[in-house]
mmCIF file of N, CA and C in Angstrom:
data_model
loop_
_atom_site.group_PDB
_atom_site.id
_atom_site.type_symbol
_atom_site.label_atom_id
_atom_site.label_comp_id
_atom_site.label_asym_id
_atom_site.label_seq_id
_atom_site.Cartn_x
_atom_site.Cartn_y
_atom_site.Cartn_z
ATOM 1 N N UNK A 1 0.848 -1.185 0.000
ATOM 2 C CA UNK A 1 0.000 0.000 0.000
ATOM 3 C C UNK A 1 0.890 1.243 0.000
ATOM 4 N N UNK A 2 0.430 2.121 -0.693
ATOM 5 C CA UNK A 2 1.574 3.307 -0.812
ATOM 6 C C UNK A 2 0.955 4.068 -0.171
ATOM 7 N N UNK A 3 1.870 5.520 0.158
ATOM 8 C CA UNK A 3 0.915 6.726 0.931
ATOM 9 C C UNK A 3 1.286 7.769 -0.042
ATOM 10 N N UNK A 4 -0.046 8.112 -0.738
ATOM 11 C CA UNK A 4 -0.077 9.261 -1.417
ATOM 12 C C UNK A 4 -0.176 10.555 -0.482
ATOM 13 N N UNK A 5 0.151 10.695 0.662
ATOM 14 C CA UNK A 5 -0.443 11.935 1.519
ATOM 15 C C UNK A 5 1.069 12.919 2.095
ATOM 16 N N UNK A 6 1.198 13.669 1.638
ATOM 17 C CA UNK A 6 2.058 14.673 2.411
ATOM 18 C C UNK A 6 2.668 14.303 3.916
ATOM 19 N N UNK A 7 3.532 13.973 4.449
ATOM 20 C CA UNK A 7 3.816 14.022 5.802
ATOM 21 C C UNK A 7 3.795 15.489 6.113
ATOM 22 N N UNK A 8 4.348 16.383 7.478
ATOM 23 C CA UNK A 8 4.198 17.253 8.060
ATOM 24 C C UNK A 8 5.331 17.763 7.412
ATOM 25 N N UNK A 9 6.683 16.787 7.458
ATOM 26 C CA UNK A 9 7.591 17.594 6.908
ATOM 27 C C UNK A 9 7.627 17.451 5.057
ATOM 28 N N UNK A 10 7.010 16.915 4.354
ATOM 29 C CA UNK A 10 6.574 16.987 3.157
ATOM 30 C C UNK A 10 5.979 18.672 3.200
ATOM 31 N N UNK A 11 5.003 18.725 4.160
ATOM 32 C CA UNK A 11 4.561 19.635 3.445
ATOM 33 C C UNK A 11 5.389 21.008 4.073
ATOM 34 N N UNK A 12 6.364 21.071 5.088
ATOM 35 C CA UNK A 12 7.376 22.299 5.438
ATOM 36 C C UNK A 12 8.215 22.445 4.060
ATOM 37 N N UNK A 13 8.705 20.882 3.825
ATOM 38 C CA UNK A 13 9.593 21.055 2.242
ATOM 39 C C UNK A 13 8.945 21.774 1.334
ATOM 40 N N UNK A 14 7.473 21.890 0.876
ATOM 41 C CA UNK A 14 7.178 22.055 -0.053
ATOM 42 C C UNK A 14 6.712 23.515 -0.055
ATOM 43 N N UNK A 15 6.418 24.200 1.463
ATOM 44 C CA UNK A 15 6.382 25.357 1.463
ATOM 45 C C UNK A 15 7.577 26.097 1.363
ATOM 46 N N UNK A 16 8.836 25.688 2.137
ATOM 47 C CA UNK A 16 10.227 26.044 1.511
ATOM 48 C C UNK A 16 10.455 26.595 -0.189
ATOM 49 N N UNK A 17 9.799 25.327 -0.808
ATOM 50 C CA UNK A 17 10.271 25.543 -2.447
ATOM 51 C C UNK A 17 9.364 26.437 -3.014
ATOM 52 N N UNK A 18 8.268 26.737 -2.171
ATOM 53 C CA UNK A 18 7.134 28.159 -2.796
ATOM 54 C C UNK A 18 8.241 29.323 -2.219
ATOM 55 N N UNK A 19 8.438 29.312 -1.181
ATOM 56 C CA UNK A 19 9.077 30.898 -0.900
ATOM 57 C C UNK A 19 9.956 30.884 -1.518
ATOM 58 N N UNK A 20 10.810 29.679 -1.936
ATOM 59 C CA UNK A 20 12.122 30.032 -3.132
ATOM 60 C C UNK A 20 11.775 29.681 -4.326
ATOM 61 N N UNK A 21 10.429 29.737 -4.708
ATOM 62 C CA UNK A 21 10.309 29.831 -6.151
ATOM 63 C C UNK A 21 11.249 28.460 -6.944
ATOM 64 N N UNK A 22 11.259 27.533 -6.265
ATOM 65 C CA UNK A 22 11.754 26.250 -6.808
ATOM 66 C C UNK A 22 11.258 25.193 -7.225
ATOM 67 N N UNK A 23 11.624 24.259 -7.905
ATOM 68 C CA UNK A 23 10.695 23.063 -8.178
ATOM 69 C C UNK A 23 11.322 21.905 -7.603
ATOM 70 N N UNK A 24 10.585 20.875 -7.591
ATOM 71 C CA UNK A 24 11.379 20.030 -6.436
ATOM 72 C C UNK A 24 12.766 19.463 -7.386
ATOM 73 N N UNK A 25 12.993 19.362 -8.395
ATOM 74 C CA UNK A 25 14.357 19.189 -9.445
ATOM 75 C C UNK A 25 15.213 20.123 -8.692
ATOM 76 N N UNK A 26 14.512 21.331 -8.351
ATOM 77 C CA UNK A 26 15.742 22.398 -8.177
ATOM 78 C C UNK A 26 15.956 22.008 -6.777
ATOM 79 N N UNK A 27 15.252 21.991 -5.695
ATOM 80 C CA UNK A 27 15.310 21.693 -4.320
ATOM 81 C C UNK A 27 16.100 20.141 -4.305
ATOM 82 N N UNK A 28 16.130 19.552 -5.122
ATOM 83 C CA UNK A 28 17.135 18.314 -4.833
ATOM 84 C C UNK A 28 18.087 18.713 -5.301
ATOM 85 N N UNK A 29 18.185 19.145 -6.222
ATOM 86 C CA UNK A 29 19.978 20.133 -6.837
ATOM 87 C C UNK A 29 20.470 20.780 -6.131
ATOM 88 N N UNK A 30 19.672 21.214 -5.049
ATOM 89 C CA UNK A 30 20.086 22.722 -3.924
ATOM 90 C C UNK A 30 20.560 21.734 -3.008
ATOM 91 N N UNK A 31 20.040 20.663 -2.573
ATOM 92 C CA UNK A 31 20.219 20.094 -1.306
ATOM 93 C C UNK A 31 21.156 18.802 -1.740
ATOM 94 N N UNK A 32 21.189 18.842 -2.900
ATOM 95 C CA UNK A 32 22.085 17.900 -3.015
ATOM 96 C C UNK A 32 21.769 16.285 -2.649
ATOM 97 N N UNK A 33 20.349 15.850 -2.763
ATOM 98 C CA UNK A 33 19.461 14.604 -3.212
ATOM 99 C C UNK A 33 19.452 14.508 -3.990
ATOM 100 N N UNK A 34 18.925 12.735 -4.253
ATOM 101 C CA UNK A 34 18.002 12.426 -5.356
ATOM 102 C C UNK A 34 16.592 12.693 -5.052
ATOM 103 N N UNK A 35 15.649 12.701 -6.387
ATOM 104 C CA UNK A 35 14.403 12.920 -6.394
ATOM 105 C C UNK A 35 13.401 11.891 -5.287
ATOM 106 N N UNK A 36 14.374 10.669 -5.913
ATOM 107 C CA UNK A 36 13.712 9.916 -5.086
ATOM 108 C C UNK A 36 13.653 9.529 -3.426
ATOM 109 N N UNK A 37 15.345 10.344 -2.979
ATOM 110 C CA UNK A 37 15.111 10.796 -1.771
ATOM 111 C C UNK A 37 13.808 11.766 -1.048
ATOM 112 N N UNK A 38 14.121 12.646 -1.875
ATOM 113 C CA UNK A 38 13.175 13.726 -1.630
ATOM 114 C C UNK A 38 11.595 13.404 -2.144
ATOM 115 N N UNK A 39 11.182 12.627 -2.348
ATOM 116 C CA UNK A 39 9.913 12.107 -2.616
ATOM 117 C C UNK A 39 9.990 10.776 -1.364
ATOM 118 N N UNK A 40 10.407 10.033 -1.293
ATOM 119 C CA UNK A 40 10.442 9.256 0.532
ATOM 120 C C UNK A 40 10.456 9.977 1.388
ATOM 121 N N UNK A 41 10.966 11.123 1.821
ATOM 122 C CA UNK A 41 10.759 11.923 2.515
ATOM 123 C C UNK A 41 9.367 12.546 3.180
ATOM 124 N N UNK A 42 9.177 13.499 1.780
ATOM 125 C CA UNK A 42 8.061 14.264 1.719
ATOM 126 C C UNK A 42 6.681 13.359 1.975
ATOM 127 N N UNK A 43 7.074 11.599 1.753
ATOM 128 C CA UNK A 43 5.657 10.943 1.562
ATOM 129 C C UNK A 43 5.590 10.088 3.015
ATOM 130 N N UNK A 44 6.738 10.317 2.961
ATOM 131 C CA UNK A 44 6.347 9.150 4.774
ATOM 132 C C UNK A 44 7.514 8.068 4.510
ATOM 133 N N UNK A 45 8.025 7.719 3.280
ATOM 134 C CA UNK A 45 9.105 6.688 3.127
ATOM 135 C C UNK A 45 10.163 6.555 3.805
ATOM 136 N N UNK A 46 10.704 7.414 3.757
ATOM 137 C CA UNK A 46 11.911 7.195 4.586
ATOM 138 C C UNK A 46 12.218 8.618 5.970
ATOM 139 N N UNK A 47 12.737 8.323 6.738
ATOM 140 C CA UNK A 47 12.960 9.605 7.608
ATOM 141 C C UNK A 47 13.747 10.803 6.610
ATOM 142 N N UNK A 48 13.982 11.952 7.125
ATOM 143 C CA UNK A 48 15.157 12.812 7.199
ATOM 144 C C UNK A 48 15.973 12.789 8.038
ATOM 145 N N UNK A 49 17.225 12.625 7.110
ATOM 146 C CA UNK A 49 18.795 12.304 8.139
ATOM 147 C C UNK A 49 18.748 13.278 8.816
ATOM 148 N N UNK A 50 19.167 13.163 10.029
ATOM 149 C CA UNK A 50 20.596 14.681 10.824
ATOM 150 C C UNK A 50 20.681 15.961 9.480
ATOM 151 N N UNK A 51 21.727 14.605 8.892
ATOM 152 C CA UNK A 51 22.524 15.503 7.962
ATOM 153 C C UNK A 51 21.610 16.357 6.981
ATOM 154 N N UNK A 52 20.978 16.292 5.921
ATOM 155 C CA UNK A 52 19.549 16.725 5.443
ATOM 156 C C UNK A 52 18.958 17.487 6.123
ATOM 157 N N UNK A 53 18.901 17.832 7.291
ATOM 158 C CA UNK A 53 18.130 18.768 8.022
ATOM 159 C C UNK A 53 19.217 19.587 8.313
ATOM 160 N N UNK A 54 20.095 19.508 8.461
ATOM 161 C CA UNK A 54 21.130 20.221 8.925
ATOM 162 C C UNK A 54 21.460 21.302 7.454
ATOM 163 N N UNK A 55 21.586 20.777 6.254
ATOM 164 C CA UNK A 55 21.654 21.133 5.699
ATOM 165 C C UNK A 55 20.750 22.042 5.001
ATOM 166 N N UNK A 56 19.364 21.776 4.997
ATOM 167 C CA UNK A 56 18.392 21.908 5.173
ATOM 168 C C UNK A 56 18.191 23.716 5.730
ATOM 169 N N UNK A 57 18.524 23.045 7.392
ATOM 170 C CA UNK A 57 18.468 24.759 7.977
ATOM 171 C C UNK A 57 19.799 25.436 7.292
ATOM 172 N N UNK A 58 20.918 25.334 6.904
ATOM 173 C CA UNK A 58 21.589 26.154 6.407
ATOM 174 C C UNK A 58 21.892 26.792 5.169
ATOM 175 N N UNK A 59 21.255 25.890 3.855
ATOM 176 C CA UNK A 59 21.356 26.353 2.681
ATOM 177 C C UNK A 59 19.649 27.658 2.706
ATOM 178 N N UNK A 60 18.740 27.272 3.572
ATOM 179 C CA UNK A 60 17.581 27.621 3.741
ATOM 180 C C UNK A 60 18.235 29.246 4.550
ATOM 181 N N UNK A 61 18.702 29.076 5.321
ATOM 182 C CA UNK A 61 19.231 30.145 6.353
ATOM 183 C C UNK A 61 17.793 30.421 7.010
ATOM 184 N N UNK A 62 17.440 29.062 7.782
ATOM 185 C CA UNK A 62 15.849 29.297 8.569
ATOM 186 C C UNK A 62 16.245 30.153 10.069
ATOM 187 N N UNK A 63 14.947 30.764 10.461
ATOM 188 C CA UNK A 63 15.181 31.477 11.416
ATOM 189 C C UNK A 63 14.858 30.756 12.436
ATOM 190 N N UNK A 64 15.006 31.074 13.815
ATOM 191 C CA UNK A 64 14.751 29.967 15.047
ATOM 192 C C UNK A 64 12.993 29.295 14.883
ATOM 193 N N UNK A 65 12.092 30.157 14.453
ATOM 194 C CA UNK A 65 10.878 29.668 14.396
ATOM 195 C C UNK A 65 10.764 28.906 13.151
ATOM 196 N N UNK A 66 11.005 29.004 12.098
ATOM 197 C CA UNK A 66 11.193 27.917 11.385
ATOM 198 C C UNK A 66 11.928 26.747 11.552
ATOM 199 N N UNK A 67 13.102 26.579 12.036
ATOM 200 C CA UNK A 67 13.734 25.520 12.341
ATOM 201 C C UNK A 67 13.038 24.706 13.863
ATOM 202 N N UNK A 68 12.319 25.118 14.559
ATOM 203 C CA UNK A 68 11.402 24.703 15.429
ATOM 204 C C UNK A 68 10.031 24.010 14.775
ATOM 205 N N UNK A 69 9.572 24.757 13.674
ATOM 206 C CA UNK A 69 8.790 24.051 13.131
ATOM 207 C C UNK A 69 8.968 22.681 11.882
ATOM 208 N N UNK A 70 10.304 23.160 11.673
ATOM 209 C CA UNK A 70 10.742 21.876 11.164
ATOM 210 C C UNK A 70 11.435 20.770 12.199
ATOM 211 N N UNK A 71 11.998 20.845 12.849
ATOM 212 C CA UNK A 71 11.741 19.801 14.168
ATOM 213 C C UNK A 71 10.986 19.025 14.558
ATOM 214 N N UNK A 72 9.405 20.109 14.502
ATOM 215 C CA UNK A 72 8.118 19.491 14.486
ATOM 216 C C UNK A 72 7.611 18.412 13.923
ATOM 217 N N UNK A 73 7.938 19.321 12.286
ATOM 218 C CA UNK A 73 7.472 18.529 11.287
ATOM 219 C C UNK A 73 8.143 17.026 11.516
ATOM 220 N N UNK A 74 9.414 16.777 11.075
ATOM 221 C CA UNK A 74 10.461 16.086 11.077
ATOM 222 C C UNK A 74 10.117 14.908 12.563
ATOM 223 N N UNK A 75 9.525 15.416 13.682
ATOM 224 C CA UNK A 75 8.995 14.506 14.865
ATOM 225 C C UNK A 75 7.865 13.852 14.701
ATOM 226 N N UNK A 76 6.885 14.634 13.277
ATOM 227 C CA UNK A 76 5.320 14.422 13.724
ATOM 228 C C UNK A 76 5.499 13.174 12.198
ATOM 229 N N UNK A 77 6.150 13.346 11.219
ATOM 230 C CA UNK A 77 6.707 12.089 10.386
ATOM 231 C C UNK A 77 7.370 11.843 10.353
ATOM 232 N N UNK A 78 8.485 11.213 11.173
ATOM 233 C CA UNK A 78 9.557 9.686 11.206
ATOM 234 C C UNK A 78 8.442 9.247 12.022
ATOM 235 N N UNK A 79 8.878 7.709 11.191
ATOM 236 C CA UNK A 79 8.159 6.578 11.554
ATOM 237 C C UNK A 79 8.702 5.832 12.831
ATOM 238 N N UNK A 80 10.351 6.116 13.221
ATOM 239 C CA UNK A 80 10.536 5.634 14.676
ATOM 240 C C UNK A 80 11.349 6.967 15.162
ATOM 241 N N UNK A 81 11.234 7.286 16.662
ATOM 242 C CA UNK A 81 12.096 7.822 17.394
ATOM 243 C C UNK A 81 13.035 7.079 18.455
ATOM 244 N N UNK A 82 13.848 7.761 18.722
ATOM 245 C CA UNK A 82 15.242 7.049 19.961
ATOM 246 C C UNK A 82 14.369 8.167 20.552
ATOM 247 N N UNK A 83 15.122 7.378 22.036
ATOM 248 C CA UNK A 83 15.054 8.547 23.016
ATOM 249 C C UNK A 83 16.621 8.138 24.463
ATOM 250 N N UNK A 84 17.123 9.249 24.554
ATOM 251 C CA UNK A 84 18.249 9.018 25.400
ATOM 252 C C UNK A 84 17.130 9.508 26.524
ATOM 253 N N UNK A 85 17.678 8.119 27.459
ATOM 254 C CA UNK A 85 17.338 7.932 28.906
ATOM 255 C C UNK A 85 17.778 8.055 29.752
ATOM 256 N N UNK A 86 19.249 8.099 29.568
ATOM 257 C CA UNK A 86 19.927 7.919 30.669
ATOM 258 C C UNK A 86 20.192 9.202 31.790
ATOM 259 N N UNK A 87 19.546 10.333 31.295
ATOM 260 C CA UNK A 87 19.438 11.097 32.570
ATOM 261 C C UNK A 87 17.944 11.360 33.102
ATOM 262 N N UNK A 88 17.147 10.573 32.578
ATOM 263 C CA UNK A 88 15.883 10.359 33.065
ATOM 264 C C UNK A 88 15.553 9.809 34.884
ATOM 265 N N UNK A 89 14.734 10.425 35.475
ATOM 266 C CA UNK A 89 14.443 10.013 36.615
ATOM 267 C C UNK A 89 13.463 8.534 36.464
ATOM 268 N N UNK A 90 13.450 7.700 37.711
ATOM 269 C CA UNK A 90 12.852 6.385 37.321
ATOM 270 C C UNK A 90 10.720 7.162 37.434
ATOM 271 N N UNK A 91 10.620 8.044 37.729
ATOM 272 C CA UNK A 91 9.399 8.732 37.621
ATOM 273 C C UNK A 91 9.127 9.074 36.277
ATOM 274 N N UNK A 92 10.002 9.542 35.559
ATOM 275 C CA UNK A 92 9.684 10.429 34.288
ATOM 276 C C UNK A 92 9.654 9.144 33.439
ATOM 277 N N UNK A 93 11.057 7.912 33.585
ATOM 278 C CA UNK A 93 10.571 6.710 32.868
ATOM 279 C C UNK A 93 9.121 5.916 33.006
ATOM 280 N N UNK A 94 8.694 5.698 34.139
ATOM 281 C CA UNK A 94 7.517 5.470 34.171
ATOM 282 C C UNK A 94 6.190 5.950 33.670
ATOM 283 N N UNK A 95 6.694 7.541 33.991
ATOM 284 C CA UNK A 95 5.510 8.218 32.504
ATOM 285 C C UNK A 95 5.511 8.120 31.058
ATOM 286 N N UNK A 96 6.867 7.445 30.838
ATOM 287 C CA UNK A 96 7.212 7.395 29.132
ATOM 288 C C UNK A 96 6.525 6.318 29.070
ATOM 289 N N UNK A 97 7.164 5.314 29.716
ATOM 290 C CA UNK A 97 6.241 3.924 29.336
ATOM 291 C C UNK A 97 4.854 4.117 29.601
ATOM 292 N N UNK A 98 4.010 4.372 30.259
ATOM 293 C CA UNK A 98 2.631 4.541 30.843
ATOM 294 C C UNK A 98 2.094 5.320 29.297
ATOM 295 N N UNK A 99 2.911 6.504 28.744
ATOM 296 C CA UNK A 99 2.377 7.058 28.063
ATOM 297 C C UNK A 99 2.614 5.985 26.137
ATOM 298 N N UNK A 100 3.777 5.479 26.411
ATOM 299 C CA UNK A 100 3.893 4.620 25.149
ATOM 300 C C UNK A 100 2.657 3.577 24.983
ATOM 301 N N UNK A 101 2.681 2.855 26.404
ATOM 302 C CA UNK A 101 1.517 1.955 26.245
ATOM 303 C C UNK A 101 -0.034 2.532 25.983
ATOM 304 N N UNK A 102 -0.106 3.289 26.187
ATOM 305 C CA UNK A 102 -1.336 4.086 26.260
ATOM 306 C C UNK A 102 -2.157 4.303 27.696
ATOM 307 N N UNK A 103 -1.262 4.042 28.470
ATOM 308 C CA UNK A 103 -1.857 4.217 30.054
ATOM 309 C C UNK A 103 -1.639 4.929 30.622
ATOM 310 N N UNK A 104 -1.577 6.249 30.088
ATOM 311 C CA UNK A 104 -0.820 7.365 31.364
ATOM 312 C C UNK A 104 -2.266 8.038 32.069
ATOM 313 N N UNK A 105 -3.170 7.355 32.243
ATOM 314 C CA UNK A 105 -4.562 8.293 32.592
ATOM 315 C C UNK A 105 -4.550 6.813 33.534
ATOM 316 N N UNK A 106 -3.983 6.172 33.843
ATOM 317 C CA UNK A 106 -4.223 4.611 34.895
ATOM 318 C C UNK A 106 -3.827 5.741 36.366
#
């Protein structure tokens, strides 16, 4: 089954290439992808690297509120997150799990 639907950061990319008057050919030439990167991306296929975002905020020269909202984006479609624990209290772990499982209202 494919996903024809925009992720969150699909659609930050694609407002990017309206304010620069680009097409996504040119936005993979700028960023230095393939198309077909940049179409996994935008659709839910694959995450955005570090690196890609990094690059991302700097060829872009985003301002702190944009690069917050691409964070967003970039959190609200990857399909997995890490999370460093190790300075977590055994309270705050217990709310992660409670809240992963879907039990944080127990």
């Amino acid at each position: 089954m494919t996903n024809n639907k925009r992720t969150e950061v699909g659609k930050f990319m694609a407002k990017m290439r309206i304010q620069h008057n680009q097409s996504s050919s040119d936005m993979c030439e700028f960023l230095g992808v393939t198309r077909a990167t940049l179409s996994g991306i935008e659709y839910g296929h694959r995450d955005m690297s570090k690196s890609l975002k990094r690059k991302l905020i700097k060829k872009y020269n985003l301002c702190e509120n944009d690069k917050d909202m691409l964070e967003r984006a970039i959190f609200y479609s990857n399909q997995k997150v890490k999370i460093d624990m190790t300075k977590f209290t055994k309270h705050e772990k217990d709310t992660l799990y409670k809240l992963i499982r879907g039990r944080l209202y127990e």
